[in-house]
XYZ file of C-alpha atoms in Angstrom:
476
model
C 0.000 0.000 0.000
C 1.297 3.576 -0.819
C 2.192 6.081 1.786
C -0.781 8.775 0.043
C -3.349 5.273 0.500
C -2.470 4.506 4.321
C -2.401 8.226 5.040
C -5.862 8.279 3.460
C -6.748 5.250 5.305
C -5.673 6.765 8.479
C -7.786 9.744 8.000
C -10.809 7.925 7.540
C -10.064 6.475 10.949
C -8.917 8.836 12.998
C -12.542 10.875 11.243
C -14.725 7.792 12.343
C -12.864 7.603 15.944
C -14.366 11.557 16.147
C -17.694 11.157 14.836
C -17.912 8.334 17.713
C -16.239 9.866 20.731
C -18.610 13.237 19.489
C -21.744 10.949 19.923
C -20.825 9.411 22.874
C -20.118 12.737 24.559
C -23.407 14.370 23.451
C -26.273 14.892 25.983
C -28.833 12.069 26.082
C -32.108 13.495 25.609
C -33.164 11.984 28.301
C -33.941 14.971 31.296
C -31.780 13.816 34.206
C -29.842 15.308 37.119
C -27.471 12.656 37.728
C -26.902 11.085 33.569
C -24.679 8.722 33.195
C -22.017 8.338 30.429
C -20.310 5.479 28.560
C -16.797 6.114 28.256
C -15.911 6.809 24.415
C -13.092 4.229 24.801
C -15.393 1.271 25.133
C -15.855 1.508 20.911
C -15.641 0.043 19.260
C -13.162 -2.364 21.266
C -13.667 -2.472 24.496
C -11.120 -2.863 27.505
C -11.613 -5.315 30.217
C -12.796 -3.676 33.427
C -10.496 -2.413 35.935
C -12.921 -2.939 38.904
C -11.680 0.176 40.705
C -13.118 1.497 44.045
C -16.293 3.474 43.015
C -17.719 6.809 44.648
C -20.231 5.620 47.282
C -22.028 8.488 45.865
C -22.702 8.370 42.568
C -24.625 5.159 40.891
C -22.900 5.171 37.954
C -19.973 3.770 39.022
C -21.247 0.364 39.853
C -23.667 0.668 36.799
C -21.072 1.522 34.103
C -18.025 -1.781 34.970
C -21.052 -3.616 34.205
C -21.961 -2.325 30.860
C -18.392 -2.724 29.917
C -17.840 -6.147 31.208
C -21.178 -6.727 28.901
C -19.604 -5.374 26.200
C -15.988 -6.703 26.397
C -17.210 -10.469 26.866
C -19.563 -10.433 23.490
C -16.825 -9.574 21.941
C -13.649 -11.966 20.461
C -10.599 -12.368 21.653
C -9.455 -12.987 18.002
C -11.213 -12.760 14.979
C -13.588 -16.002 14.441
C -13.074 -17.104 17.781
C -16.625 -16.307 19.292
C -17.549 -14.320 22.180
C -15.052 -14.542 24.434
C -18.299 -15.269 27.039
C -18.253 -18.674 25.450
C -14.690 -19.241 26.474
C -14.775 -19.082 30.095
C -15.170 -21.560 32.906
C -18.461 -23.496 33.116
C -18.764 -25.023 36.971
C -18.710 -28.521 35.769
C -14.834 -27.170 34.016
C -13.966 -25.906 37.767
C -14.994 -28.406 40.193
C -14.203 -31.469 38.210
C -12.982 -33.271 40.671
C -16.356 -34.298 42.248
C -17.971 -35.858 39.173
C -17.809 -38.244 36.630
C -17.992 -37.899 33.335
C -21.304 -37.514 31.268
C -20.855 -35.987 27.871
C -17.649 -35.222 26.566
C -15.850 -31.940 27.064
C -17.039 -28.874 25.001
C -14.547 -26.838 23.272
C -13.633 -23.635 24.692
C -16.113 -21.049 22.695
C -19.253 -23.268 22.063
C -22.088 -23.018 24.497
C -23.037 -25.890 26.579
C -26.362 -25.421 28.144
C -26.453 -29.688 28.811
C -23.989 -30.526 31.868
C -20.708 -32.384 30.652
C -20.448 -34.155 34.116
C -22.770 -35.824 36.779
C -22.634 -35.557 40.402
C -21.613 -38.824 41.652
C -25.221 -39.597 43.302
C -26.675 -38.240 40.217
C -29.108 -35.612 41.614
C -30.841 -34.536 38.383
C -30.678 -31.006 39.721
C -32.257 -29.216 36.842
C -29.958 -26.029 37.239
C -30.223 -25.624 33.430
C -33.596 -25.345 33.589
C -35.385 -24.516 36.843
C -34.881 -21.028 38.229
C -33.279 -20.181 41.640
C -35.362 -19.625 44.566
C -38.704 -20.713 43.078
C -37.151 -24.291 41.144
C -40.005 -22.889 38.257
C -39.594 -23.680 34.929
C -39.808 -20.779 32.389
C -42.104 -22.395 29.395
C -41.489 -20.010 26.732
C -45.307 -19.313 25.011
C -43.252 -18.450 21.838
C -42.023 -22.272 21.151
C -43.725 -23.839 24.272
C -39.905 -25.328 24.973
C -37.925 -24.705 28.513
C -35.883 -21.543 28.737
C -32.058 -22.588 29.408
C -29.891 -20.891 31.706
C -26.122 -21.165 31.880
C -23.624 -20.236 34.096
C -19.899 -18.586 33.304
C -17.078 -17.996 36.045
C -13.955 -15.630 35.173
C -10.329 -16.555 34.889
C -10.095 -14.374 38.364
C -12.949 -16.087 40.163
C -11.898 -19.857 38.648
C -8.178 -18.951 39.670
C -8.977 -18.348 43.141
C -10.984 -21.356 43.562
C -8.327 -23.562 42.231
C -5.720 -21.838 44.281
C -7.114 -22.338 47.551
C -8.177 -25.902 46.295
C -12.319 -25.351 46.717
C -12.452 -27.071 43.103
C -12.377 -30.334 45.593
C -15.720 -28.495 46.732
C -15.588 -30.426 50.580
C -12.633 -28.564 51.150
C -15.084 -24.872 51.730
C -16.075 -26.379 55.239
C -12.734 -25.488 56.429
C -12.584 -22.068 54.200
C -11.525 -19.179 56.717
C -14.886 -17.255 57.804
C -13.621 -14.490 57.137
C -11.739 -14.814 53.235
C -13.228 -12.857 50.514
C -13.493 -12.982 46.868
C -10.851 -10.863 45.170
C -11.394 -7.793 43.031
C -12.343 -8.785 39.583
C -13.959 -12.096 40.525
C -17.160 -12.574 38.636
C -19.791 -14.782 37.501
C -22.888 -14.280 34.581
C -25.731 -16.663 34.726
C -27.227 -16.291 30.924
C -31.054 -17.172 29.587
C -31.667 -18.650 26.299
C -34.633 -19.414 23.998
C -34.504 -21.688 21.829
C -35.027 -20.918 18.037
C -37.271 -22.515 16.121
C -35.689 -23.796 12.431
C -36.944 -21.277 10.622
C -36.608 -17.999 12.889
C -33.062 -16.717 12.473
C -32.984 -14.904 15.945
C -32.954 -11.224 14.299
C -32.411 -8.536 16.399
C -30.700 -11.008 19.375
C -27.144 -12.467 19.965
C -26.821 -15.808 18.983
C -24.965 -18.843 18.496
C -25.179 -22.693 18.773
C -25.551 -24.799 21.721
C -25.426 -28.438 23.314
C -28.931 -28.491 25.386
C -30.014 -31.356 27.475
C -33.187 -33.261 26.712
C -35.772 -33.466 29.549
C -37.436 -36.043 31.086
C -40.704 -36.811 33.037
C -38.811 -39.071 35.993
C -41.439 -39.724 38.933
C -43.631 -36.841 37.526
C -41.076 -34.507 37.629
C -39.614 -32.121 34.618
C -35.979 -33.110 34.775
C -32.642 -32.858 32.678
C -32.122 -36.421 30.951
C -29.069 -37.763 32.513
C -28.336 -39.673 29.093
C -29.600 -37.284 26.170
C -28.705 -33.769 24.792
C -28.813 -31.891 21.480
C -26.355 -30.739 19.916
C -25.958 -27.763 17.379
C -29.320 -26.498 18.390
C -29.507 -22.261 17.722
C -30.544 -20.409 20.421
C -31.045 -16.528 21.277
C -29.897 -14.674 24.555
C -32.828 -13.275 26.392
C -31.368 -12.015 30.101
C -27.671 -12.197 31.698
C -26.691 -11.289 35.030
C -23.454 -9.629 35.313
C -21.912 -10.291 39.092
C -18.417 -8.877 39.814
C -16.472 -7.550 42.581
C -15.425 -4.264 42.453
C -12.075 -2.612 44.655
C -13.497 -2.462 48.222
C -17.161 -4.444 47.249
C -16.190 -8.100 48.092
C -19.961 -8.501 48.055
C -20.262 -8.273 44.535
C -22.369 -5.934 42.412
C -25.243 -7.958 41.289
C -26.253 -6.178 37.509
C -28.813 -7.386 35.291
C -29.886 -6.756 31.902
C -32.861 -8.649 29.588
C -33.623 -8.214 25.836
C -36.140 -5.058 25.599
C -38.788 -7.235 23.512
C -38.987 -9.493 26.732
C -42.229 -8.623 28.641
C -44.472 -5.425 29.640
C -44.146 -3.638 33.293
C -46.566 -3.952 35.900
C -45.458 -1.111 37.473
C -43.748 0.984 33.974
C -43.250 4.177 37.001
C -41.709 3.863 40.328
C -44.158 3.080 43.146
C -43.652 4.534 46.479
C -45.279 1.443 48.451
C -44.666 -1.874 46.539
C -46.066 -3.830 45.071
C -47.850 -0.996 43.396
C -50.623 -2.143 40.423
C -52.893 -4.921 41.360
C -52.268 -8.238 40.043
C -55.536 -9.277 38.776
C -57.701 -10.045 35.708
C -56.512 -6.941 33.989
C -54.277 -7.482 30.583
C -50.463 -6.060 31.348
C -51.034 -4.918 27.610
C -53.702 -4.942 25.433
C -51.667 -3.530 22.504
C -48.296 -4.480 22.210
C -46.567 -8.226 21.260
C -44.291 -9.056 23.507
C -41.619 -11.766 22.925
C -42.988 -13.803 25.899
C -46.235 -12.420 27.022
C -49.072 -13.019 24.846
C -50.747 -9.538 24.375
C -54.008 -9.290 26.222
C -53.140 -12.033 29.183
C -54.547 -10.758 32.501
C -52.280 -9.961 35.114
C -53.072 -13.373 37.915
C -52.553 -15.530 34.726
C -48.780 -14.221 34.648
C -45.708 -15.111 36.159
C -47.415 -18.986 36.887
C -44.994 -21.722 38.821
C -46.401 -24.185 37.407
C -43.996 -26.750 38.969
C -45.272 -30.068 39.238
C -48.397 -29.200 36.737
C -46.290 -29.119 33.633
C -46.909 -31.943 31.196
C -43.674 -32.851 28.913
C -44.441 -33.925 25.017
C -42.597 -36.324 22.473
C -40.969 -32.828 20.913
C -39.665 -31.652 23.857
C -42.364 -29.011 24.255
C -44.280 -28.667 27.248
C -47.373 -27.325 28.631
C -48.986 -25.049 29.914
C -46.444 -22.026 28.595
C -45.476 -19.066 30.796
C -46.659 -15.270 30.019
C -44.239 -12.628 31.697
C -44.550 -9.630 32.672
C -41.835 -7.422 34.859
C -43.055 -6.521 37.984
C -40.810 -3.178 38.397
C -39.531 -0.495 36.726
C -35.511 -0.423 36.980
C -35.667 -2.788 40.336
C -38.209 0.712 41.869
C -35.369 2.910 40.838
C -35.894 6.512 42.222
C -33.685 8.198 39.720
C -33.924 5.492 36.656
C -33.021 7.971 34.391
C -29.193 7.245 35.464
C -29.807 3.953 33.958
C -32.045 4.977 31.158
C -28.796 7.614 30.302
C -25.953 4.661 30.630
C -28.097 2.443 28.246
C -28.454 5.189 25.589
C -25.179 6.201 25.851
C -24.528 2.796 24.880
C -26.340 2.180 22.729
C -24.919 5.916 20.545
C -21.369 4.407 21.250
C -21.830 1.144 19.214
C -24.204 2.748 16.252
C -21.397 5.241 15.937
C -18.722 2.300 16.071
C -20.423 -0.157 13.760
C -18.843 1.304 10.838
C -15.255 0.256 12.024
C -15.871 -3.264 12.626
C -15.626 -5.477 9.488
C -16.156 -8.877 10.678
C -19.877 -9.645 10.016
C -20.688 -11.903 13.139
C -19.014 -9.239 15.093
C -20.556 -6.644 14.331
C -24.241 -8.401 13.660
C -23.391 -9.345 17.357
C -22.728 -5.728 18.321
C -25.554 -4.103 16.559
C -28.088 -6.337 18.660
C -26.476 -5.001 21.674
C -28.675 -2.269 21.160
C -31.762 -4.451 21.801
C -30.475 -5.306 25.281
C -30.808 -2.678 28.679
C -29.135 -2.631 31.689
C -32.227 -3.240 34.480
C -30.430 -2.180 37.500
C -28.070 -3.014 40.078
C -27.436 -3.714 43.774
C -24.979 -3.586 46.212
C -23.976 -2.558 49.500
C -23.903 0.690 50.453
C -21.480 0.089 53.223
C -19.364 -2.718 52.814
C -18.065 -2.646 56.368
C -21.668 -5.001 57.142
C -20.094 -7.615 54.567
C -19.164 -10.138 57.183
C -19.669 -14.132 57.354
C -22.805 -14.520 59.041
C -25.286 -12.001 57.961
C -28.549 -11.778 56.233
C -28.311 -8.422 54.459
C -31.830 -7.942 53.026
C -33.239 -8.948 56.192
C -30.729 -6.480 58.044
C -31.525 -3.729 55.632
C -35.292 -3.751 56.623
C -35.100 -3.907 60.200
C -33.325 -0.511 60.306
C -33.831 1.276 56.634
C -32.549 4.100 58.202
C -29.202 2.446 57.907
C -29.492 2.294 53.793
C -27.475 -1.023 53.984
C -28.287 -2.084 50.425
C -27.778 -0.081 47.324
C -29.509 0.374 44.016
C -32.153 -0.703 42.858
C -34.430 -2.637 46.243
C -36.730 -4.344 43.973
C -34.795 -5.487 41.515
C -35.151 -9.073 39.199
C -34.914 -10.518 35.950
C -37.685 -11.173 34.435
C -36.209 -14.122 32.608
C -34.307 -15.478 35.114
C -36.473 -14.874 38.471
C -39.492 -14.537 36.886
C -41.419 -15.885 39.612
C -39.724 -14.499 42.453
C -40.652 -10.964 41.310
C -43.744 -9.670 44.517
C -41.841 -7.465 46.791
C -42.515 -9.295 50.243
C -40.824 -8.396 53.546
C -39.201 -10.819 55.332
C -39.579 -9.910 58.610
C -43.591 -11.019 57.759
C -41.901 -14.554 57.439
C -41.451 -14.558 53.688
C -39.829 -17.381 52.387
C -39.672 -17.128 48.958
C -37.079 -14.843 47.757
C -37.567 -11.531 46.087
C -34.296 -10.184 44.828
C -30.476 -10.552 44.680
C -29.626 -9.853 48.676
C -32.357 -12.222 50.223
C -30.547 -15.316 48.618
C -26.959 -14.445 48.105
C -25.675 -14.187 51.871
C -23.034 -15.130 54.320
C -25.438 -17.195 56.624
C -24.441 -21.083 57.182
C -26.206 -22.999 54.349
C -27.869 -26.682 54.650
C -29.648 -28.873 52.330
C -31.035 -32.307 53.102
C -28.380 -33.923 55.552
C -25.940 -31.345 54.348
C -24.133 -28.316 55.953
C -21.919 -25.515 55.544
C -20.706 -23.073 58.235
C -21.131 -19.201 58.196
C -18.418 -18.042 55.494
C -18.215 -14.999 53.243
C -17.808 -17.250 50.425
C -21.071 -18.250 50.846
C -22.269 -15.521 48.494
C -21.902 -16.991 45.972
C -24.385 -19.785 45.127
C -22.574 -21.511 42.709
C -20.245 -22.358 45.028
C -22.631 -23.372 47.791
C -24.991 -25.188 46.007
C -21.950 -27.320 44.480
C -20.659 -27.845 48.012
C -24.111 -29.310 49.271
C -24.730 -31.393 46.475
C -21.422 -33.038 47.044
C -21.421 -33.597 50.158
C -24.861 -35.251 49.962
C -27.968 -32.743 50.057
C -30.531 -34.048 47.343
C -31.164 -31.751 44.586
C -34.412 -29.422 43.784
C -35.115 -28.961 47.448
């Protein structure tokens, strides 16, 4: 290439790299006294996180890591080596050394929503399927199949566990009570629909996945310990982005869903959850939603229909789920910092787009736009993260103390779907409502099964893989 071609080459660049950092940097028109801002060196390649300390003060900086992180795992490490998502450690990879093997090992980059490995007892768990908290399973009305979940641990988070040898899970009972996660830890739980043959997935990320077959075993809808498909398409409706930030060893528990998902209950803040009444009034009347057939009332949404489901020949399985979100930005009172961060985002990539040339890239990319951050929560102080402590319960015996931050009622729609009321716990509550209520440091037991008080013990990966091994029985 001549010098005059590279220099001309070079201008167009530097000329695109403007016209992007200029959009980013514009004003959101959305009115807001706090916005918030996506930093104009996220496009079109974006860094890895650098998990530093936030401001207690300001929102944003627990919203925008996990925008970033978002961003930075859909895309590749190389060219045509898939989302680098797809890469990292699935908890059957990690804690190998209580199982035996099932399916043969994925290759680093495909999605495997079918587990490679079986607990030695051979629990039939259902964690690809049924949802935490509730054990519902999402019936999408679309297709009528399951929604899949998977679950994705970072090199930092899978590094840790290996170093202080907790990948032979029974070694956590003797974890120090008081060790923490290190900055940069994280974990994503993702939510996939499966796509029919002849629906490409437009407008959603996708890709190709392994997906275990279910079974009716003892009138129960559970993963066949013996059967999966392979190569089946699928499309990413919800991920939760967890991570640790410098000072946070709690984590910062982000979510985001597709926008086509579901209606809102509640589309405005409500000062006294749970705000709209949940009866025989449609959630929409107008609008299609992706799964929430327009016109449903509002008491026929949001079902557990666990135990009533009945599981075809095809896989398909009945009665289907309609969805609807029961709050607006987790009852945000300033969602407008959110609704400011997701625009921003979204101006950022349709102002990068031009720059990226490799097609799944950037058709991967442009359906980023699709997808919104729904909130966020942490703690406020993190001086009350200690081994032993139910936060959310904490929290609303003395509000005054504004232990947890963000956004109080916040869920995924795709992911807790039926976990979504807003109920205290100090009414004796069981069922649990948001990130906080389930993701302490309080000693954990299933079955005949027990763990101690640790401040590991937020993270449920980790504790549900300890209890299984060391011989609770699954779905409890």
């Amino acid at each position: 290439m001549s010098f005059s071609r590279l220099s001309c080459f070079a201008c167009i660049i530097v000329v695109a790299l403007l016209i992007a950092s200029a959009a980013i940097r514009s004003a959101p028109p959305i009115p807001c006294d706090n916005p918030c801002a996506a930093d104009p060196n996220w496009f079109p390649v974006t860094p890895k996180p650098s998990f530093q300390k936030p401001n207690p003060d300001l929102d944003c900086e627990f919203y925008r890591p996990a925008w970033q992180y978002l961003l930075y795992l859909i895309q590749e490490e190389a060219p045509g080596s898939g989302p680098r998502l797809f890469g990292l450690d699935h908890p059957d990879d990690l804690f190998s050394g209580e199982n035996v093997s099932r399916f043969p090992a994925a290759k680093k980059g495909v999605l495997r929503l079918a587990p490679r490995v079986a607990l030695n007892k051979d629990p039939l768990g259902g964690a690809e399927i049924n949802q935490a908290g509730s054990k519902g399973i999402l019936v999408d009305p679309k297709t009528s199949r399951a929604v899949y979940y998977g679950v994705h641990l970072n090199e930092t988070f899978s590094q840790f566990i290996r170093q202080n040898k907790y990948d032979k899970v029974l070694n956590l009972k003797n974890a120090p009570s008081d060790q923490e996660f290190p900055r940069g830890s994280a974990e994503f739980k993702t939510s996939w629909r499966i796509l029919a043959p002849d629906d490409p997935g437009d407008g959603y990320i996708t890709t190709t996945a392994t997906i275990s077959k279910l079974a009716n075993i003892g009138g129960k809808i559970v993963i066949d310990p013996s059967a999966a498909e392979p190569d089946k398409k699928v499309a990413l409706l919800g991920i939760h982005v967890v991570f640790v930030l410098d000072g946070h060893p709690e984590f910062i528990w982000a979510t985001f869903e597709h926008n086509n998902n579901v209606p809102e209950l509640n589309p405005k803040r409500v000062v006294m959850p749970p705000g709209a009444a949940i009866n025989a009034a449609p959630v929409d009347n107008v609008n299609p939603w992706s799964l929430y057939r327009k016109g449903t009332p509002a008491n026929q949404c949001n079902n557990n229909n666990k135990g009533m489901l009945a599981l075809n020949a095809d896989q398909t399985l009945t009665p289907v789920t309609d969805v609807f979100r029961q709050f607006h930005f987790g009852n945000d009172d300033e969602p407008c910092v959110i609704e400011t961060l997701n625009q921003s985002v979204y101006d950022g990539i349709a102002a990068s787009l031009p720059m990226v040339t490799n097609p799944d890239a950037k058709k991967r990319l442009e359906a980023l736009k699709n997808y919104s951050l729904r909130g966020a929560m942490w703690l406020n102080n993190p001086a009350y993260f200690r081994e032993g402590v139910n936060f959310a319960l904490l929290d609303e015996q003395d509000s005054t103390k504004k232990i947890l931050g963000g956004d109080p009622q916040l869920s995924n729609a795709v992911i807790e779907t039926f976990t979504q009321p807003w109920k205290p716990m100090m009414a004796g509550s069981r069922q649990s409502s948001f990130c906080f209520d389930c993701h302490r440091t309080l000693a954990q037991s299933l079955g005949n099964a027990t763990l101690p008080a640790l401040r590991l013990n937020v993270s449920q990966t980790l504790v549900q893989r300890y209890l299984l091994a060391s011989g609770g029985a699954a779905g409890q």
